[in-house]
Tab-separated table of C-alpha atoms and ligand atoms in Angstrom:
chain	number	residue	atom	x	y	z
A	1	MET	CA	11.728	15.806	-7.862
A	2	THR	CA	8.618	13.772	-7.031
A	3	THR	CA	7.196	14.065	-3.530
A	4	ILE	CA	5.206	11.310	-1.852
A	5	GLY	CA	2.769	12.200	0.907
A	6	MET	CA	3.068	9.264	3.289
A	7	ILE	CA	0.206	9.057	5.762
A	8	GLY	CA	1.073	6.345	8.229
A	9	ALA	CA	4.638	6.036	9.456
A	10	GLY	CA	4.624	2.669	11.176
A	11	GLU	CA	6.285	-0.539	9.987
A	12	VAL	CA	5.192	-0.173	6.369
A	13	GLY	CA	5.286	3.621	6.068
A	14	ARG	CA	8.834	3.975	7.306
A	15	GLN	CA	10.154	1.110	5.175
A	16	LEU	CA	8.486	2.494	2.040
A	17	ALA	CA	9.922	5.912	2.933
A	18	ARG	CA	13.438	4.399	3.012
A	19	ALA	CA	12.890	2.719	-0.368
A	20	ALA	CA	11.417	5.889	-1.866
A	21	ILE	CA	14.306	8.074	-0.699
A	22	GLY	CA	16.777	5.504	-2.002
A	23	ASN	CA	15.110	5.905	-5.397
A	24	GLY	CA	15.294	9.692	-5.466
A	25	TYR	CA	11.890	10.694	-4.071
A	26	THR	CA	11.256	13.175	-1.301
A	27	VAL	CA	8.735	12.153	1.346
A	28	VAL	CA	6.461	14.040	3.687
A	29	LEU	CA	5.478	11.763	6.563
A	30	ALA	CA	2.476	11.927	8.864
A	31	ASN	CA	1.038	9.795	11.627
A	32	SER	CA	-1.978	10.201	13.888
A	33	ARG	CA	-0.118	11.772	16.833
A	34	GLY	CA	1.510	14.728	15.117
A	35	PRO	CA	4.777	15.681	13.365
A	36	GLU	CA	6.774	16.198	16.569
A	37	THR	CA	6.539	12.446	17.269
A	38	LEU	CA	8.324	11.741	13.966
A	39	ARG	CA	11.445	13.773	14.788
A	40	ASP	CA	13.759	10.767	15.255
A	41	LEU	CA	12.516	9.034	12.107
A	42	VAL	CA	12.986	12.155	9.995
A	43	ALA	CA	16.493	12.653	11.404
A	44	GLU	CA	17.318	9.060	10.455
A	45	LEU	CA	15.857	9.398	6.945
A	46	GLY	CA	17.795	12.592	6.212
A	47	PRO	CA	17.146	15.727	4.159
A	48	SER	CA	14.729	14.092	1.704
A	49	ALA	CA	12.193	13.572	4.506
A	50	ARG	CA	10.122	15.893	6.624
A	51	ALA	CA	7.236	15.442	9.020
A	52	ALA	CA	3.857	17.138	8.759
A	53	THR	CA	0.205	16.674	9.560
A	54	ALA	CA	-1.792	14.220	7.439
A	55	GLU	CA	-3.487	17.169	5.717
A	56	GLU	CA	-0.119	18.755	4.879
A	57	ALA	CA	1.402	15.463	3.702
A	58	ALA	CA	-1.590	14.882	1.431
A	59	ALA	CA	-1.316	18.396	-0.008
A	60	ALA	CA	2.465	18.173	-0.522
A	61	GLY	CA	2.458	14.800	-2.292
A	62	ASP	CA	2.364	14.400	-6.063
A	63	PHE	CA	0.790	11.140	-4.985
A	64	ALA	CA	0.140	9.605	-1.580
A	65	ILE	CA	0.549	6.346	0.305
A	66	LEU	CA	-1.819	5.406	3.130
A	67	SER	CA	-0.407	2.746	5.448
A	68	PHE	CA	-2.875	2.155	8.235
A	69	PRO	CA	-6.013	0.046	8.655
A	70	TYR	CA	-9.375	1.002	7.136
A	71	LYS	CA	-11.861	2.572	9.537
A	72	VAL	CA	-15.548	3.225	8.924
A	73	VAL	CA	-15.208	6.766	10.265
A	74	ASN	CA	-13.619	8.730	7.451
A	75	ASP	CA	-10.892	10.949	8.906
A	76	LEU	CA	-8.869	11.097	5.662
A	77	PRO	CA	-7.838	14.461	4.158
A	78	VAL	CA	-10.267	13.996	1.282
A	79	ASP	CA	-9.947	17.468	-0.258
A	80	ALA	CA	-6.151	17.532	-0.084
A	81	LEU	CA	-6.036	14.142	-1.840
A	82	ALA	CA	-8.518	15.140	-4.580
A	83	GLY	CA	-7.287	14.364	-8.089
A	84	LYS	CA	-4.313	12.365	-6.785
A	85	ILE	CA	-3.324	8.728	-6.986
A	86	VAL	CA	-3.507	7.197	-3.502
A	87	LEU	CA	-1.808	3.881	-2.750
A	88	ASP	CA	-3.340	1.963	0.130
A	89	THR	CA	-1.256	-0.763	1.799
A	90	ASN	CA	-4.043	-1.858	4.140
A	91	ASN	CA	-4.980	-5.502	4.633
A	92	TYR	CA	-8.389	-6.285	6.070
A	93	MET	CA	-7.834	-8.317	9.209
A	94	ALA	CA	-11.077	-8.803	11.104
A	95	TRP	CA	-9.279	-9.892	14.288
A	96	ARG	CA	-7.597	-6.476	14.331
A	97	ASP	CA	-10.095	-4.154	12.611
A	98	GLY	CA	-13.433	-5.726	13.562
A	99	HIS	CA	-15.844	-7.249	11.051
A	100	PHE	CA	-17.180	-5.324	8.060
A	101	PRO	CA	-20.235	-7.329	6.931
A	102	VAL	CA	-20.196	-5.830	3.436
A	103	VAL	CA	-16.660	-7.191	2.991
A	104	ASP	CA	-17.286	-10.503	4.776
A	105	SER	CA	-20.289	-11.174	2.504
A	106	GLY	CA	-18.187	-10.544	-0.609
A	107	ARG	CA	-20.308	-7.608	-1.772
A	108	LYS	CA	-17.379	-5.167	-1.673
A	109	THR	CA	-13.670	-5.304	-1.090
A	110	VAL	CA	-12.118	-3.180	1.618
A	111	HIS	CA	-10.320	-1.217	-1.094
A	112	GLU	CA	-13.610	-0.402	-2.809
A	113	LEU	CA	-14.674	1.011	0.553
A	114	ARG	CA	-11.473	3.096	0.661
A	115	GLN	CA	-12.202	4.318	-2.875
A	116	GLU	CA	-15.664	5.373	-1.674
A	117	GLN	CA	-14.024	7.349	1.149
A	118	LEU	CA	-11.855	9.118	-1.451
A	119	PRO	CA	-14.297	9.617	-4.348
A	120	THR	CA	-12.148	12.273	-6.027
A	121	SER	CA	-8.881	10.296	-5.762
A	122	LYS	CA	-7.593	7.256	-7.648
A	123	VAL	CA	-7.088	4.497	-5.092
A	124	ALA	CA	-4.719	1.587	-5.730
A	125	LYS	CA	-4.178	-1.432	-3.513
A	126	ALA	CA	-0.386	-1.732	-3.355
A	127	PHE	CA	2.456	-3.202	-1.298
A	128	THR	CA	-0.023	-5.247	0.743
A	129	HIS	CA	1.672	-8.645	0.537
A	130	VAL	CA	5.307	-7.892	1.174
A	131	GLN	CA	6.320	-7.926	4.823
A	132	ALA	CA	7.779	-4.520	5.677
A	133	PRO	CA	11.134	-5.967	6.853
A	134	SER	CA	11.360	-8.031	3.626
A	135	LEU	CA	11.051	-5.096	1.217
A	136	PHE	CA	14.822	-4.739	0.796
A	137	ARG	CA	15.663	-8.420	1.310
A	138	LEU	CA	13.447	-9.541	-1.601
A	139	ALA	CA	14.232	-6.646	-3.974
A	140	ARG	CA	16.148	-7.569	-7.166
A	141	PRO	CA	17.139	-5.643	-10.294
A	142	ALA	CA	14.918	-6.022	-13.368
A	143	GLY	CA	15.621	-9.245	-15.240
A	144	SER	CA	17.002	-11.173	-12.235
A	145	PRO	CA	15.873	-14.817	-12.405
A	146	ASP	CA	14.731	-14.732	-8.761
A	147	ARG	CA	12.848	-11.431	-8.957
A	148	GLN	CA	9.554	-11.538	-7.024
A	149	ALA	CA	6.251	-9.984	-8.063
A	150	LEU	CA	3.688	-7.808	-6.305
A	151	ALA	CA	0.016	-7.336	-7.138
A	152	VAL	CA	-1.680	-4.002	-7.787
A	153	SER	CA	-5.411	-3.350	-8.072
A	154	SER	CA	-7.167	-0.148	-9.066
A	155	ASN	CA	-10.132	1.137	-11.054
A	156	HIS	CA	-7.769	3.669	-12.659
A	157	PRO	CA	-5.208	2.557	-15.293
A	158	ASP	CA	-2.893	5.516	-14.570
A	159	ALA	CA	-2.764	4.431	-10.906
A	160	VAL	CA	-1.816	0.887	-12.013
A	161	ASP	CA	0.917	2.394	-14.237
A	162	LEU	CA	2.321	4.479	-11.381
A	163	VAL	CA	2.380	1.559	-8.944
A	164	SER	CA	3.931	-0.710	-11.602
A	165	ARG	CA	6.761	1.801	-12.127
A	166	LEU	CA	7.261	2.099	-8.381
A	167	TYR	CA	7.377	-1.692	-7.964
A	168	ASP	CA	9.990	-1.880	-10.720
A	169	GLN	CA	12.086	0.866	-9.101
A	170	PHE	CA	11.863	-0.846	-5.720
A	171	GLY	CA	12.946	-4.198	-7.204
A	172	PHE	CA	9.734	-6.106	-7.994
A	173	ASP	CA	7.710	-7.180	-11.045
A	174	PRO	CA	4.113	-5.900	-11.169
A	175	VAL	CA	1.017	-8.044	-11.663
A	176	ASP	CA	-2.166	-6.162	-12.503
A	177	ASN	CA	-5.067	-7.595	-10.488
A	178	SER	CA	-7.601	-4.890	-11.319
A	179	PRO	CA	-10.219	-3.623	-10.766
A	180	LEU	CA	-10.648	-3.073	-7.029
A	181	SER	CA	-13.561	-5.535	-6.996
A	182	GLU	CA	-10.968	-8.256	-7.762
A	183	SER	CA	-8.604	-7.198	-4.991
A	184	TRP	CA	-9.993	-9.841	-2.589
A	185	ARG	CA	-7.791	-12.282	-4.531
A	186	SER	CA	-4.732	-10.873	-2.763
A	187	ALA	CA	-6.283	-10.772	0.715
A	188	PRO	CA	-4.871	-12.594	3.753
A	189	GLY	CA	-5.828	-16.280	3.633
A	190	THR	CA	-5.859	-16.600	-0.174
A	191	PRO	CA	-3.445	-18.959	-2.022
A	192	MET	CA	-1.004	-16.154	-2.878
A	193	TRP	CA	-0.892	-15.107	0.779
A	194	ASN	CA	1.051	-18.263	1.684
A	195	PHE	CA	4.043	-16.691	-0.073
A	196	HIS	CA	3.895	-13.185	1.381
A	197	ASP	CA	7.041	-13.874	3.401
A	198	THR	CA	9.151	-15.675	0.793
A	199	GLY	CA	7.819	-13.873	-2.280
A	200	GLN	CA	6.649	-15.407	-5.568
A	201	SER	CA	7.563	-14.995	-9.215
A	202	ARG	CA	5.270	-13.178	-11.618
A	203	ALA	CA	4.046	-16.497	-13.101
A	204	ALA	CA	3.383	-17.963	-9.645
A	205	LEU	CA	1.548	-14.843	-8.482
A	206	VAL	CA	-0.686	-14.827	-11.585
A	207	ARG	CA	-1.438	-18.514	-10.971
A	208	ASN	CA	-2.135	-18.029	-7.257
A	209	LEU	CA	-4.418	-15.026	-7.819
A	210	ALA	CA	-6.455	-17.127	-10.277
A	211	ARG	CA	-6.723	-19.973	-7.732
A	212	ALA	CA	-8.430	-17.771	-5.103
A	213	ARG	CA	-12.001	-18.793	-4.245
B	301	NAP	N1	3.555	-4.622	8.776
B	301	NAP	C1	3.660	-5.203	7.587
B	301	NAP	O1	4.643	-5.926	7.290
B	301	NAP	C2	2.592	-4.986	6.546
B	301	NAP	C3	2.856	-5.370	5.215
B	301	NAP	C4	1.909	-5.082	4.225
B	301	NAP	C5	0.728	-4.442	4.553
B	301	NAP	N2	0.469	-4.086	5.858
B	301	NAP	C6	-0.777	-3.350	6.161
B	301	NAP	O2	-0.449	-1.967	6.090
B	301	NAP	C7	-1.148	-1.239	7.115
B	301	NAP	C8	-0.126	-0.581	8.050
B	301	NAP	O3	0.602	-1.580	8.708
B	301	NAP	P1	1.779	-1.213	9.723
B	301	NAP	O4	2.318	-2.509	10.190
B	301	NAP	O5	2.682	-0.214	9.110
B	301	NAP	O6	0.961	-0.520	10.898
B	301	NAP	P2	1.549	0.307	12.140
B	301	NAP	O7	2.972	-0.077	12.376
B	301	NAP	O8	0.556	0.147	13.234
B	301	NAP	O9	1.532	1.814	11.636
B	301	NAP	C9	0.343	2.523	11.360
B	301	NAP	C10	0.706	3.977	11.153
B	301	NAP	O10	-0.428	4.690	10.695
B	301	NAP	C11	-0.627	5.848	11.500
B	301	NAP	N3	-2.072	6.143	11.470
B	301	NAP	C12	-3.091	5.373	11.890
B	301	NAP	N4	-4.265	5.973	11.637
B	301	NAP	C13	-3.953	7.149	11.040
B	301	NAP	C14	-4.743	8.228	10.549
B	301	NAP	N5	-6.074	8.193	10.590
B	301	NAP	N6	-4.094	9.301	10.017
B	301	NAP	C15	-2.738	9.336	9.966
B	301	NAP	N7	-1.952	8.347	10.407
B	301	NAP	C16	-2.559	7.266	10.935
B	301	NAP	C17	-0.080	5.466	12.859
B	301	NAP	O11	0.217	6.635	13.601
B	301	NAP	P3	0.354	6.614	15.215
B	301	NAP	O12	1.460	5.662	15.525
B	301	NAP	O13	0.666	8.028	15.544
B	301	NAP	O14	-0.997	6.167	15.700
B	301	NAP	C18	1.177	4.705	12.411
B	301	NAP	O15	2.202	5.603	12.065
B	301	NAP	C19	-2.030	-2.258	7.817
B	301	NAP	O16	-3.322	-2.230	7.280
B	301	NAP	C20	-1.353	-3.594	7.525
B	301	NAP	O17	-2.276	-4.660	7.518
B	301	NAP	C21	1.391	-4.339	6.847
């Protein structure tokens, strides 16, 4: 039984938790306010879910998913995530997060910054361009002609492999857009972003990632 430490239990975290449980995973969920505030969600998700602190969720997970915006102040459970693959669903949105000049200038991607915050983990940008409510609506079995694709970026091939397997289980084709320095190609405002609501085939996603300037 594989356990996912899910830090962030908002729109994305709770939808990914539903998909994960539906595919046989157990999840340990955390938010910023504390496990008692997740009681209703855990009751709804059933026996494969429990609530914990972020530190406990990180320690319990065979791998982890972070689903909250990047912040300069590093309050992540770095030691508990050491050696683990960490998926990060964050999108950099300056109107919401404030401006990060190093990202705005193109010197680094926001996911390279996350990797720097977690130097002993293997960070992967994942699930960033599927709207949380669309995760189940767009999912299709492997081989379906209308199956949509999702991009993954990481500096670590085993993290790309894990995310690719997860995408396939959740009903999507993977497109490897590594390393993290290339992950700006799937940022809000790029050509592929126009399709984040409707989805796009693997061929279209590859084409749209290449068109990013
Ligand atoms: N919404 C979407 O459809 C969508 C799709 C793809 C990607 N994204 C990206 O994914 C990220 C999450 O989006 P969202 O819509 O799920 O956000 P959200 O609904 O605001 O949820 C954020 C969650 O993260 C928790 N959190 C925040 N800081 C934390 C910390 N330091 N430690 C532990 N938990 C923390 C919050 O806990 P509290 O509530 O207790 O503060 C909340 O549970 C964003 O960067 C977004 O751009 C969103």
